[in-house]
Structure formats: structure tokens, C-alpha cells
Short mmCIF file of C-alpha atoms in Angstrom, two decimals:
data_model
loop_
_atom_site.label_atom_id
_atom_site.label_comp_id
_atom_site.label_asym_id
_atom_site.label_seq_id
_atom_site.Cartn_x
_atom_site.Cartn_y
_atom_site.Cartn_z
CA MET A 1 -2.50 1.74 -85.49
CA TYR A 2 -5.22 -0.75 -86.35
CA ASN A 3 -7.54 2.06 -86.99
CA LEU A 4 -5.20 3.39 -89.70
CA VAL A 5 -5.21 0.13 -91.40
CA TRP A 6 -9.00 0.05 -91.37
CA LYS A 7 -8.98 3.73 -92.76
CA ASP A 8 -6.80 2.49 -95.61
CA PHE A 9 -9.31 -0.55 -96.31
CA LEU A 10 -12.27 2.01 -96.19
CA LEU A 11 -10.48 4.18 -98.73
CA LEU A 12 -9.68 1.25 -100.95
CA LYS A 13 -13.33 -0.39 -100.88
CA ARG A 14 -13.81 0.44 -104.50
CA PHE A 15 -10.35 -0.80 -105.63
CA LEU A 16 -10.50 -4.16 -103.88
CA TRP A 17 -12.61 -5.69 -106.61
CA VAL A 18 -9.95 -4.74 -109.30
CA ALA A 19 -7.30 -6.15 -107.16
CA LEU A 20 -9.09 -9.39 -106.68
CA LEU A 21 -9.75 -9.59 -110.47
CA TYR A 22 -6.02 -9.08 -111.07
CA GLY A 23 -5.19 -11.67 -108.59
CA PHE A 24 -7.51 -14.11 -110.31
CA ALA A 25 -6.22 -13.21 -113.80
CA ALA A 26 -2.56 -13.23 -112.90
CA PRO A 27 -2.10 -17.06 -112.88
CA LEU A 28 -3.58 -17.27 -116.31
CA ALA A 29 -1.71 -14.28 -117.63
CA PHE A 30 1.72 -15.23 -116.22
CA LYS A 31 1.36 -19.01 -116.65
CA THR A 32 4.68 -19.13 -118.52
CA MET A 33 6.45 -17.62 -115.49
CA GLN A 34 5.71 -20.85 -113.34
CA GLY A 35 6.70 -20.05 -109.75
CA GLY A 36 6.89 -16.37 -110.61
CA ALA A 37 3.22 -16.07 -111.39
CA LEU A 38 2.16 -16.05 -107.64
CA SER A 39 4.77 -13.47 -106.99
CA ALA A 40 3.52 -11.41 -109.95
CA ALA A 41 -0.12 -11.65 -108.58
CA THR A 42 1.05 -10.72 -105.07
CA VAL A 43 3.39 -7.99 -105.88
CA GLY A 44 0.96 -6.56 -108.52
CA THR A 45 -2.02 -6.44 -106.25
CA THR A 46 -0.25 -5.14 -103.03
CA TYR A 47 1.48 -2.54 -105.23
CA MET A 48 -1.67 -1.53 -106.85
CA LEU A 49 -3.39 -1.18 -103.45
CA MET A 50 -0.54 0.29 -101.68
CA ILE A 51 -0.08 3.06 -104.33
CA GLN A 52 -3.91 3.74 -104.15
CA ALA A 53 -3.76 4.28 -100.36
CA CYS A 54 -0.79 6.60 -100.73
CA THR A 55 -2.56 8.63 -103.57
CA GLN A 56 -5.63 9.12 -101.36
CA ASP A 57 -3.37 10.43 -98.56
CA ASP A 58 -1.68 12.66 -100.94
CA LYS A 59 -4.73 13.86 -102.72
CA ASN A 60 -6.11 16.49 -100.20
CA LYS A 61 -2.83 16.59 -98.24
CA SER A 62 -4.51 14.35 -95.65
CA GLU A 63 -1.29 13.66 -93.88
CA ILE A 64 -1.72 17.01 -92.39
CA MET A 65 -5.15 15.97 -90.77
CA LEU A 66 -3.60 12.63 -89.71
CA ASN A 67 -0.70 14.28 -88.09
CA SER A 68 -3.08 16.67 -86.33
CA LEU A 69 -4.81 13.90 -84.61
CA PRO A 70 -3.82 12.30 -81.41
CA LEU A 71 -1.70 9.55 -83.02
CA ARG A 72 2.08 8.82 -83.33
CA ARG A 73 4.06 9.09 -86.47
CA ARG A 74 5.52 5.69 -85.65
CA ASP A 75 1.93 4.26 -85.93
CA ILE A 76 1.33 5.85 -89.35
CA VAL A 77 4.56 4.16 -90.58
CA ALA A 78 3.84 0.83 -88.95
CA ALA A 79 0.31 0.81 -90.24
CA LYS A 80 1.48 1.21 -93.98
CA TYR A 81 3.83 -1.84 -93.48
CA LEU A 82 1.12 -3.93 -91.84
CA SER A 83 -1.44 -2.87 -94.45
CA VAL A 84 0.81 -4.40 -97.26
CA PHE A 85 0.65 -7.82 -95.70
CA LEU A 86 -3.03 -7.70 -95.51
CA TYR A 87 -3.16 -6.63 -99.10
CA ALA A 88 -1.42 -9.88 -99.98
CA ILE A 89 -4.27 -11.97 -98.56
CA PRO A 90 -6.79 -11.12 -101.36
CA ALA A 91 -4.01 -11.61 -103.76
CA ILE A 92 -3.13 -15.12 -102.71
CA LEU A 93 -6.83 -16.00 -102.10
CA SER A 94 -7.85 -14.99 -105.57
CA PHE A 95 -4.74 -16.83 -107.11
CA PHE A 96 -5.92 -20.04 -105.30
CA PHE A 97 -9.60 -19.42 -106.55
CA ALA A 98 -8.35 -19.21 -110.02
CA GLN A 99 -6.30 -22.36 -109.58
CA LEU A 100 -9.52 -24.03 -108.17
CA VAL A 101 -11.59 -22.94 -111.08
CA VAL A 102 -9.19 -24.32 -113.54
CA SER A 103 -9.00 -27.75 -111.86
CA VAL A 104 -12.73 -28.11 -111.20
CA THR A 105 -13.82 -27.05 -114.68
CA GLY A 106 -10.95 -28.92 -116.32
CA ILE A 107 -10.03 -26.00 -118.60
CA PRO A 108 -6.87 -27.17 -120.47
CA ILE A 109 -4.43 -24.57 -118.85
CA THR A 110 -1.38 -25.50 -116.89
CA ILE A 111 -1.13 -23.05 -114.04
CA TYR A 112 1.26 -22.87 -111.13
CA GLN A 113 0.12 -24.80 -108.10
CA ILE A 114 0.36 -22.85 -104.76
CA SER A 115 2.90 -24.12 -102.40
CA LEU A 116 4.26 -22.89 -99.09
CA GLU A 117 7.50 -22.16 -100.76
CA GLY A 118 5.73 -20.13 -103.45
CA ILE A 119 3.90 -18.12 -100.97
CA ALA A 120 7.11 -17.48 -99.06
CA GLY A 121 8.64 -16.40 -102.36
CA ALA A 122 5.78 -14.00 -103.10
CA LEU A 123 5.88 -12.55 -99.73
CA VAL A 124 9.71 -11.98 -99.89
CA ALA A 125 9.34 -10.31 -103.41
CA MET A 126 6.65 -8.08 -101.97
CA ALA A 127 8.64 -7.22 -98.96
CA VAL A 128 11.77 -6.45 -100.89
CA LEU A 129 9.66 -4.05 -102.91
CA MET A 130 8.02 -2.34 -100.02
CA SER A 131 11.16 -2.22 -97.99
CA ILE A 132 12.87 -0.24 -100.66
CA TYR A 133 9.80 1.97 -101.59
CA PHE A 134 8.50 2.95 -98.16
CA PRO A 135 11.68 4.72 -96.88
CA ILE A 136 11.62 6.81 -100.03
CA TYR A 137 7.94 7.52 -99.77
CA PHE A 138 8.30 8.59 -96.03
CA LYS A 139 11.25 10.77 -96.93
CA PHE A 140 10.03 12.53 -100.09
CA GLY A 141 6.17 11.98 -100.12
CA TYR A 142 3.99 10.38 -102.64
CA LEU A 143 4.63 12.48 -105.72
CA ARG A 144 8.41 12.42 -105.62
CA SER A 145 8.49 8.78 -104.77
CA ARG A 146 6.15 7.67 -107.57
CA MET A 147 8.78 7.27 -110.14
CA VAL A 148 10.86 5.05 -107.98
CA GLY A 149 7.82 2.84 -107.06
CA MET A 150 7.10 2.29 -110.72
CA PHE A 151 10.88 1.47 -111.35
CA LEU A 152 10.95 -0.95 -108.44
CA PHE A 153 7.52 -2.49 -109.57
CA PHE A 154 8.94 -3.23 -113.08
CA ALA A 155 12.23 -4.40 -111.62
CA CYS A 156 10.41 -6.99 -109.64
CA PHE A 157 8.82 -8.25 -113.00
CA PHE A 158 11.76 -8.09 -115.26
CA PHE A 159 15.17 -7.56 -113.69
CA VAL A 160 14.79 -9.80 -110.85
CA PRO A 161 13.79 -12.94 -113.04
CA MET A 162 16.47 -12.01 -115.38
CA ALA A 163 19.10 -11.77 -112.62
CA VAL A 164 17.88 -14.99 -111.25
CA ALA A 165 18.17 -16.61 -114.69
CA LEU A 166 21.71 -15.34 -115.12
CA THR A 167 22.58 -16.55 -111.66
CA VAL A 168 21.40 -19.95 -112.29
CA HIS A 169 22.15 -20.64 -115.89
CA GLY A 170 24.10 -18.00 -117.64
CA LEU A 171 27.58 -17.87 -115.70
CA GLU A 172 29.47 -18.48 -118.85
CA GLY A 173 28.31 -15.41 -120.55
CA MET A 174 29.11 -13.10 -117.78
CA GLY A 175 32.11 -10.96 -118.45
CA ASN A 176 32.46 -8.74 -115.39
CA PRO A 177 34.42 -10.58 -112.65
CA THR A 178 32.59 -8.80 -109.80
CA LEU A 179 29.12 -9.65 -111.21
CA ARG A 180 30.54 -13.21 -111.87
CA ASN A 181 31.65 -13.42 -108.20
CA ILE A 182 28.35 -12.28 -106.76
CA ALA A 183 26.56 -14.76 -109.19
CA VAL A 184 28.78 -17.59 -107.87
CA VAL A 185 27.93 -16.82 -104.25
CA VAL A 186 24.31 -16.54 -104.92
CA GLN A 187 24.45 -19.75 -106.95
CA ARG A 188 26.09 -21.54 -103.91
CA VAL A 189 23.44 -20.17 -101.54
CA LEU A 190 20.66 -21.42 -103.84
CA GLY A 191 22.44 -24.79 -104.26
CA TRP A 192 22.48 -24.88 -100.36
CA LEU A 193 18.78 -23.88 -100.16
CA LEU A 194 17.85 -26.70 -102.56
CA THR A 195 19.15 -29.22 -100.14
CA GLN A 196 16.74 -27.90 -97.46
CA ALA A 197 13.15 -28.85 -96.76
CA ASP A 198 10.41 -26.68 -98.24
CA TRP A 199 9.23 -25.39 -94.81
CA GLN A 200 12.92 -24.49 -94.02
CA ILE A 201 13.34 -22.55 -97.21
CA ALA A 202 10.14 -20.68 -96.44
CA CYS A 203 11.21 -19.96 -92.95
CA TYR A 204 14.66 -18.64 -94.11
CA LEU A 205 13.01 -16.46 -96.75
CA LEU A 206 10.39 -15.08 -94.28
CA ALA A 207 13.02 -14.43 -91.70
CA LEU A 208 15.11 -12.54 -94.16
CA SER A 209 12.23 -10.45 -95.41
CA LEU A 210 11.28 -9.59 -91.78
CA VAL A 211 14.80 -8.50 -91.09
CA LEU A 212 14.82 -6.34 -94.13
CA MET A 213 11.26 -4.97 -93.29
CA ILE A 214 12.29 -4.03 -89.82
CA ALA A 215 15.26 -2.15 -91.08
CA SER A 216 13.29 -0.51 -93.65
CA ALA A 217 10.59 0.53 -91.04
CA CYS A 218 13.26 2.00 -88.76
CA LEU A 219 14.57 3.98 -91.61
CA SER A 220 11.05 5.06 -92.56
CA LEU A 221 10.12 6.20 -89.07
CA ARG A 222 13.50 8.15 -88.88
CA PHE A 223 12.50 10.01 -92.08
CA TYR A 224 8.95 10.46 -91.33
CA SER A 225 9.65 11.93 -87.74
CA LYS A 226 11.62 14.56 -89.44
CA ARG A 227 9.09 15.42 -92.22
CA GLU A 228 7.26 18.71 -92.10
CA PHE A 229 3.80 19.43 -93.41
CA MET B 1 -0.06 16.76 -65.02
CA VAL B 2 0.70 20.63 -64.68
CA GLU B 3 -2.38 22.80 -65.30
CA THR B 4 -2.01 26.51 -65.53
CA ASP B 5 -4.43 29.43 -66.19
CA ASN B 6 -2.97 29.83 -69.68
CA ILE B 7 -4.33 27.24 -71.98
CA LEU B 8 -1.78 28.18 -74.58
CA THR B 9 1.66 29.69 -74.06
CA VAL B 10 4.12 30.46 -76.88
CA ASP B 11 7.40 31.61 -75.82
CA LYS B 12 10.13 33.04 -78.14
CA LEU B 13 9.08 30.67 -80.89
CA THR B 14 11.57 30.79 -83.78
CA LYS B 15 11.53 28.94 -87.17
CA HIS B 16 13.70 29.51 -90.05
CA PHE B 17 12.95 28.91 -93.56
CA LYS B 18 14.93 29.66 -96.76
CA ASP B 19 12.94 32.84 -97.47
CA PHE B 20 10.95 33.48 -94.23
CA THR B 21 11.65 33.57 -90.52
CA LEU B 22 9.27 33.41 -87.62
CA GLN B 23 11.20 35.28 -84.95
CA ASN B 24 10.77 35.22 -81.21
CA VAL B 25 7.00 35.11 -81.27
CA SER B 26 5.59 35.00 -77.67
CA PHE B 27 1.99 35.26 -76.37
CA GLN B 28 -0.39 33.74 -73.86
CA LEU B 29 -4.06 32.62 -74.27
CA PRO B 30 -5.84 32.49 -70.77
CA ARG B 31 -8.25 29.65 -70.36
CA GLY B 32 -12.04 30.48 -71.43
CA TYR B 33 -11.20 33.26 -73.90
CA VAL B 34 -11.02 33.73 -77.57
CA MET B 35 -7.81 34.98 -79.18
CA GLY B 36 -7.77 36.52 -82.66
CA PHE B 37 -4.43 35.80 -84.43
CA ILE B 38 -4.26 38.39 -87.09
CA GLY B 39 -1.66 39.55 -89.81
CA PRO B 40 -1.54 39.75 -93.53
CA ASN B 41 -0.98 36.71 -95.77
CA GLY B 42 2.45 35.35 -95.38
CA SER B 43 2.98 36.92 -92.04
CA GLY B 44 3.50 33.55 -90.33
CA LYS B 45 0.09 32.75 -88.84
CA SER B 46 -0.12 29.32 -90.37
CA THR B 47 3.50 28.51 -89.55
CA THR B 48 2.74 29.30 -85.91
CA ILE B 49 -0.36 27.02 -85.90
CA LYS B 50 1.62 24.23 -87.59
CA LEU B 51 4.29 24.60 -85.04
CA ILE B 52 1.69 24.31 -82.20
CA LEU B 53 0.31 21.22 -83.90
CA ASN B 54 3.88 19.76 -84.48
CA LEU B 55 3.32 19.66 -88.25
CA LEU B 56 6.46 21.84 -88.39
CA HIS B 57 9.54 21.43 -86.22
CA LYS B 58 10.52 24.59 -84.22
CA ASP B 59 14.13 25.83 -84.21
CA ARG B 60 13.83 27.53 -80.77
CA GLY B 61 11.35 28.42 -78.10
CA GLN B 62 8.62 26.75 -76.26
CA ILE B 63 4.98 25.93 -76.73
CA LYS B 64 2.83 24.83 -73.86
CA VAL B 65 -0.64 23.79 -74.25
CA PHE B 66 -2.70 23.20 -71.17
CA GLY B 67 0.55 23.92 -69.35
CA LEU B 68 2.21 20.97 -70.96
CA ASP B 69 5.09 20.91 -73.54
CA ASN B 70 3.64 20.35 -76.96
CA LEU B 71 6.20 17.69 -77.95
CA ASP B 72 6.64 15.85 -74.51
CA HIS B 73 2.93 15.53 -74.45
CA GLU B 74 1.78 15.50 -77.89
CA LEU B 75 -0.79 12.79 -77.71
CA ALA B 76 -2.47 13.96 -74.54
CA ILE B 77 -2.59 17.56 -75.83
CA LYS B 78 -4.01 16.52 -79.23
CA ASP B 79 -6.66 14.41 -77.59
CA ARG B 80 -7.91 17.56 -75.81
CA LEU B 81 -7.66 20.03 -78.56
CA ALA B 82 -9.62 20.41 -81.76
CA PHE B 83 -8.51 21.97 -85.17
CA VAL B 84 -10.00 23.47 -88.14
CA LEU B 85 -7.66 24.14 -90.93
CA ASP B 86 -7.90 26.60 -93.78
CA GLU B 87 -8.79 23.95 -96.26
CA ASN B 88 -10.25 20.50 -96.25
CA HIS B 89 -7.73 17.90 -95.60
CA TYR B 90 -10.29 15.00 -95.14
CA TYR B 91 -10.53 12.24 -97.68
CA GLU B 92 -12.80 13.45 -100.46
CA GLU B 93 -14.01 9.96 -101.63
CA LEU B 94 -15.44 9.03 -98.19
CA SER B 95 -18.85 10.02 -96.81
CA ILE B 96 -19.36 12.17 -93.78
CA ARG B 97 -20.25 9.16 -91.79
CA ASP B 98 -17.25 7.09 -92.73
CA MET B 99 -14.83 10.01 -92.26
CA ALA B 100 -16.29 10.73 -88.96
CA ARG B 101 -15.95 7.03 -87.95
CA ILE B 102 -12.30 7.21 -88.85
CA VAL B 103 -11.61 10.41 -86.86
CA ALA B 104 -13.57 9.25 -83.84
CA SER B 105 -11.54 6.09 -83.54
CA PHE B 106 -8.48 8.26 -82.54
CA TYR B 107 -10.15 10.29 -79.70
CA LYS B 108 -10.67 8.96 -76.25
CA HIS B 109 -13.75 10.95 -75.61
CA TRP B 110 -15.73 11.01 -79.00
CA GLU B 111 -19.33 11.96 -78.32
CA PRO B 112 -21.59 10.56 -81.19
CA GLN B 113 -24.60 12.37 -79.85
CA THR B 114 -22.88 15.69 -80.12
CA PHE B 115 -21.80 14.85 -83.67
CA GLU B 116 -25.29 13.80 -84.76
CA LYS B 117 -26.69 17.12 -83.32
CA CYS B 118 -24.02 19.16 -85.13
CA LEU B 119 -24.87 17.31 -88.40
CA LYS B 120 -28.49 18.10 -87.77
CA ASP B 121 -27.85 21.76 -86.75
CA PHE B 122 -25.46 22.35 -89.87
CA GLU B 123 -27.84 20.46 -92.21
CA LEU B 124 -25.21 18.07 -93.20
CA ASN B 125 -26.23 14.76 -94.68
CA PRO B 126 -24.12 12.00 -93.31
CA LYS B 127 -24.41 9.85 -96.40
CA GLN B 128 -23.03 12.57 -98.61
CA LYS B 129 -19.45 12.30 -99.95
CA ILE B 130 -17.09 14.96 -98.83
CA LYS B 131 -16.18 15.80 -102.40
CA LYS B 132 -19.78 16.79 -102.95
CA LEU B 133 -19.72 19.39 -100.08
CA SER B 134 -19.43 23.17 -100.74
CA LYS B 135 -16.59 25.00 -99.15
CA GLY B 136 -18.99 26.28 -96.51
CA MET B 137 -20.30 22.67 -95.83
CA LYS B 138 -16.72 21.18 -95.76
CA MET B 139 -16.06 23.96 -93.03
CA LYS B 140 -19.08 22.95 -91.09
CA PHE B 141 -18.13 19.33 -91.24
CA SER B 142 -14.63 20.21 -89.94
CA LEU B 143 -16.30 22.14 -87.17
CA ALA B 144 -18.67 19.35 -86.39
CA VAL B 145 -15.78 17.02 -86.01
CA ALA B 146 -13.93 19.49 -83.79
CA LEU B 147 -16.84 20.05 -81.44
CA SER B 148 -17.47 16.31 -80.94
CA HIS B 149 -14.81 15.18 -78.77
CA GLY B 150 -14.94 17.50 -75.77
CA ALA B 151 -11.91 19.53 -76.82
CA GLU B 152 -10.92 22.42 -74.48
CA LEU B 153 -9.03 24.37 -77.07
CA LEU B 154 -10.22 24.96 -80.55
CA ILE B 155 -7.40 26.02 -82.97
CA MET B 156 -8.63 27.43 -86.22
CA ASP B 157 -6.56 28.46 -89.18
CA GLU B 158 -8.44 31.08 -91.53
CA PRO B 159 -11.62 29.14 -91.04
CA THR B 160 -13.60 32.16 -92.62
CA ALA B 161 -11.41 32.43 -95.75
CA GLY B 162 -13.33 32.09 -98.91
CA LEU B 163 -16.76 31.69 -97.25
CA ASP B 164 -19.69 33.70 -98.11
CA PRO B 165 -21.03 36.17 -95.59
CA MET B 166 -23.95 33.89 -94.61
CA VAL B 167 -21.64 30.98 -93.55
CA ARG B 168 -19.16 33.36 -92.04
CA SER B 169 -21.87 34.73 -89.84
CA GLU B 170 -23.11 31.29 -88.97
CA LEU B 171 -19.71 30.19 -88.10
CA LEU B 172 -19.10 33.13 -85.84
CA GLU B 173 -22.61 32.37 -84.17
CA ILE B 174 -21.50 28.79 -83.52
CA LEU B 175 -18.18 30.04 -81.92
CA THR B 176 -20.10 32.58 -79.77
CA ALA B 177 -22.24 29.64 -78.50
CA LEU B 178 -19.16 27.47 -77.89
CA ILE B 179 -17.40 30.02 -75.65
CA GLN B 180 -20.37 30.17 -73.30
CA ASP B 181 -18.68 27.24 -71.72
CA GLU B 182 -15.88 29.14 -69.78
CA ARG B 183 -13.58 25.97 -69.76
CA LYS B 184 -13.26 26.29 -73.60
CA SER B 185 -10.83 28.64 -75.56
CA VAL B 186 -10.56 29.51 -79.19
CA PHE B 187 -7.38 30.42 -81.05
CA PHE B 188 -8.64 31.89 -84.34
CA SER B 189 -6.23 33.10 -87.14
CA THR B 190 -7.62 35.35 -89.75
CA HIS B 191 -6.89 38.27 -91.97
CA ILE B 192 -10.48 39.19 -92.02
CA THR B 193 -10.37 41.33 -88.67
CA SER B 194 -14.10 42.15 -88.80
CA ASP B 195 -14.59 38.50 -87.79
CA LEU B 196 -12.99 39.39 -84.51
CA ASP B 197 -14.96 42.49 -83.54
CA LYS B 198 -17.73 40.34 -81.83
CA ILE B 199 -16.01 37.35 -80.51
CA ALA B 200 -12.35 38.04 -79.66
CA ASP B 201 -11.10 38.90 -76.13
CA PHE B 202 -7.56 38.92 -77.10
CA VAL B 203 -5.62 39.97 -80.14
CA THR B 204 -2.18 38.90 -81.27
CA PHE B 205 -0.79 40.49 -84.30
CA ILE B 206 2.20 39.47 -86.27
CA HIS B 207 3.81 40.71 -89.38
CA HIS B 208 7.03 39.63 -91.37
CA GLY B 209 7.19 36.81 -88.76
CA GLU B 210 7.49 39.05 -85.74
CA LEU B 211 5.06 39.90 -83.03
CA VAL B 212 3.65 43.42 -83.42
CA LEU B 213 1.25 43.30 -80.33
CA SER B 214 -0.63 40.75 -78.12
CA ALA B 215 -3.02 42.20 -75.73
CA PRO B 216 -6.76 42.30 -74.62
CA LYS B 217 -8.68 43.52 -77.67
CA ASP B 218 -10.44 46.31 -75.61
CA ASP B 219 -7.18 47.58 -74.35
CA ILE B 220 -5.93 47.69 -77.99
CA LEU B 221 -8.79 49.56 -79.27
CA GLU B 222 -8.65 51.96 -76.03
CA LYS B 223 -4.95 52.60 -76.40
CA TYR B 224 -4.59 53.14 -80.19
CA GLY B 225 -6.17 56.02 -82.13
CA ILE B 226 -6.69 57.41 -85.67
CA ILE B 227 -5.77 60.97 -86.09
CA LYS B 228 -6.94 63.12 -88.93
CA GLY B 229 -5.81 66.61 -89.71
CA SER B 230 -4.36 69.01 -92.06
CA ASN B 231 -0.74 68.63 -93.21
CA ASP B 232 0.60 71.70 -91.34
CA LEU B 233 -0.13 69.65 -88.15
CA PHE B 234 2.25 66.95 -89.23
CA ASP B 235 5.80 67.68 -88.57
CA GLU B 236 9.02 65.75 -87.70
CA GLU B 237 8.27 65.92 -84.01
CA SER B 238 4.82 64.45 -84.30
CA ARG B 239 5.93 61.83 -86.86
CA SER B 240 7.44 59.69 -84.00
CA LEU B 241 3.70 59.23 -82.59
CA PHE B 242 2.56 57.39 -85.61
CA VAL B 243 2.83 53.71 -86.39
CA GLY B 244 1.53 54.35 -89.85
CA ILE B 245 0.38 57.37 -91.79
CA LYS B 246 -1.40 58.23 -95.09
CA THR B 247 -0.90 61.71 -96.51
CA ASN B 248 -2.35 63.51 -99.55
CA LYS B 249 -2.61 67.20 -100.46
CA PHE B 250 -5.78 67.61 -98.39
CA GLY B 251 -4.22 66.32 -95.11
CA PHE B 252 -3.15 63.38 -93.20
CA GLU B 253 -4.63 60.32 -91.57
CA GLY B 254 -2.57 58.00 -89.28
CA LEU B 255 -2.56 55.52 -86.58
CA VAL B 256 -0.88 56.33 -83.12
CA ARG B 257 -0.11 53.77 -80.51
CA ASP B 258 -0.95 56.24 -77.65
CA ARG B 259 -4.36 58.02 -78.28
CA GLU B 260 -4.23 60.12 -75.17
CA ARG B 261 -0.72 61.40 -75.80
CA ALA B 262 -1.88 62.32 -79.37
CA GLN B 263 -4.95 64.04 -77.97
CA ARG B 264 -2.75 66.16 -75.55
CA CYS B 265 -0.46 66.93 -78.53
CA TYR B 266 -3.17 68.02 -81.01
CA LYS B 267 -5.87 69.22 -78.68
CA GLU B 268 -8.77 70.46 -80.79
CA ARG B 269 -6.78 70.76 -83.92
CA ALA B 270 -7.13 67.22 -85.12
CA ILE B 271 -9.86 64.68 -85.12
CA VAL B 272 -9.16 61.65 -82.89
CA GLU B 273 -11.09 58.47 -83.35
CA ARG B 274 -11.16 54.93 -82.05
CA PRO B 275 -9.60 52.69 -84.59
CA THR B 276 -10.77 49.24 -85.86
CA LEU B 277 -8.62 46.22 -85.75
CA GLU B 278 -8.37 46.55 -89.56
CA ASP B 279 -7.11 50.09 -89.29
CA ILE B 280 -4.43 48.88 -86.72
CA MET B 281 -3.39 46.02 -89.14
CA LEU B 282 -3.43 48.12 -92.23
CA TYR B 283 -1.43 51.23 -90.97
CA THR B 284 1.10 48.93 -89.26
CA VAL B 285 1.53 46.88 -92.39
CA ARG B 286 1.83 49.92 -94.86
CA GLY B 287 3.71 52.32 -92.56
CA GLU B 288 4.03 55.68 -94.26
CA GLN B 289 2.16 56.24 -97.50
CA HIS B 290 1.86 59.27 -99.62
CA VAL B 291 -0.90 59.51 -102.13
#
């Protein structure tokens, strides 16, 4: 499995700089998003690298070659999930580097300070995106899953913050009783979360995303083991 | 682990698609031999190879490689076999060296010296990117990878398609050298039957997803025959002798399954010739044809 991860990094060698640059520019570009800036940097970088890796696999139908080698389909699936976490590392590091540059040089820009809670939030956002995207990718292949990926990517940027804003602030404006009930429940959970320590919140979110990813990986494996090439 | 004399056994292999069915295909390849797998385009050759490699899921039948079920022992089997597919599926952006490093990491018995020797023999520059290679060079690279992990069975899907005669000839020479080792076997699909004239020991022929024949090549060429004669020799009774026939106003030319019987039937009145594999394939596919 680790040689598959390494394979993806070899393929992405020339895209890593772009990803690092994006991670560096994201805190400045998304400074109005506050806590969301780290999520935007992480989700953006990992999505970019993940899609590139999938594109390379699709380009010459390389999955035919991979599946003819002595390796299990479950390793191919697991490697894709593991790679995503590794892609998050340069994203977070370059975000941290941008923050360092701003504070050392004294450039008058207010950017979000990295916290454990923020990293957990970014990883959760990334995990949610990948957990939805990968089963579709493993079921239908890269070409047919591309549109879904784009939709999920933009959803992470626009719809999720909008939904969060509605949940937190805008209950009065919500006419639909079902949506209102869901928002009330989410608001209560958020209220409870705010009473917890930062490390506890981070642990809960990470555990939740881990469960989601495991369920997603099981589904992906089920789909991929039935795929024909 | 169970080892048998047959390195590859395909038994009643069946796979249904919407518009094509591979139906009850059976054949065996003994260890140490080369089998040519022939048939026109769309006859089911690639489907059979993909089923052997578990790239497609069979509906019925059994595939045994090295005497082991290809699904139950997939990893062990794939570690001992090599494949060369009809087109390049390696990552074009990578150099030969990087791609080989990736592939090497999956095999238990990768032989770097053998790979280096292959690169040298095939005149491949390890620093060159795969996308810069010609079709012939890509095929040579695939072959270099296939020959560098001590594989006992080499499965090739249309390796000579689209190659110029020089590269085709080189490829066949490499295969001839490879099979000097009597432990190694080659399963080689092609629709260019002349490729098999020199190197194949066995021939399996499929058409419309069904097995036409599978036997030692020399037996096939001994048994089948091409008959040429005037049209008055060709009647309803003799029609049953023919697998395929071509007639025109000057006479007929056809393929018979039993050359000796045809010789007894026509005596000196018709010309009886030894067919080529191409004759056998063409007449079987075309059936009866009037020009």
C-alpha cells in the first residue's frame, strides 16, 4: 500500500509546488473567512492533488496496469484515502509558513492563527469531501465522477459555511419546519461543543471524521472490487 | 501449493456482455511452451486475457494458473506471471527509471541487473520519459519490465499490433530467446498469424467468443488442408468436407479439416496444399464465399 502512496507522490512531484503556493496564498486570500481559511487551504490543496493523482491514473487507463500487478484492490483503495491525509501536511505547513512570514515581517494583515481546533476542523472538512467523493470515484471511475467532485469542492466553500451561518444565526428566517428542526438540533450540538475544551472538540471531530472515512472506505472497496477494466 | 504440468488451464470460461458472449472456452497450455491465441478482432481474445488477469469477472468456468485458482491465489499468481498489454498503460509523465522503480516495488523477485541488461539490449534510455517513446519502444519497455522479475508465464495481448516489421521481428527474436528456458511459457494473442509461424507450439483459435480449435500447431497444419479444383468437383456431398470455401467462375479453393480424407476423395483431380494459420483463420471466419 505504501508503494502506491509513493507512486502518487512521484506522479505529483511537479504539482506539489503549486499546492504549496496555494497553501501559502490561502490565508491571505481567505482572510475574511477567519477559521474557514485553514479549511479552504487544506481542502483546496488536497482536492487539487487528489484530482491530479486520479487524472494520472485515468490518462492511460493505468488502473489496468495496476490491477495486473500483484497487489490487492483493497490496497489501491486504502492508498487513496491515506494519500489525502499526507496531502494535508504540505497544506497546513505552508499555511503555517504564511502566518510566520506575516508575523515576522509585520505586514499589516490579520490572518487566522492556526489552532488544534482549526486543524481538526480542516481535516474534518477534507474528510467529509473525500468520504463522499471516493465511493463515487471507485464506482464510476474518474471521468464520470469529476462533476460530482467539483460540486462537492464548491459545496465545501460556499454551501457548508452558508449552512453553518444559518444554523448559528438565522433561525428566524427559516420557514421550512424540517430544516428548522435540523438547525435547532445542530445548534444545540454546537452549543454543547462550545462548553468542551479545545482538545475535546478536536478529538470528537476527528473521531467523527474517522468513522465517516472508514464507512466510506468500506463502500469504496465494495464498489472497486466489482469494477471491471 | 499444487503444481501441475499445465501452466495455464482455462475450463468452460463464460462471460456475458450486452452485445457479446464468451462461451465455454477451454484450453490448456503445458509448461515450457508457447501458445498463440488467434482470432479476428472482437473474437474475445482480450476478454479472455482480462479474465485470466481478473480485470473482468467471469460468469462461469475456471481458470488455473500454475495449477492454482486465479481468484483464490491472485497475488501469488500475479507475482509469478508477467503481462504485456496491447497498449501502454504506464504513466507517461514518468521516466523509464521511475516507472520501473514503482513496478519493481510490487514484485518479490525483481532483478535489477536483468532490467538494466534489457534496457541496454533494447537501447532504452532510463532517463527518457515514457511519453517520448515510440510505440515500438513502449512495447520494449513493457517487455523489459515483464522479463525482470523471473516470471514463469508471460501473457501478451496483441504485442505486435501496430509495430513496424523490424520491431516485430526483434520482439519475436526476444521471445525465441526467452523460451530457451524450458520452465517458461508464453501465451500470446494476435491476429497477425505469421508471428506464430516460428515460435508457437500450440494454437488456440476463437471466433465470435467460441472456441474453434486448440491443439499443437504442427498437428493443425498436418491435419487441415487447402483444396483447389474446378467447380465440377465441388458438389453437395463434398461440401461437408469444407470449413470454408471460396468459389469463382474458374473454380474453387477451400479449407478442409481432414486433409487425408479430402485427398482420398479427390485423388489426383484437385490440388491439395498445406495451409498456413492465416488460411485456417480466414476460411473459418468467412465460411462460404462466392466471388
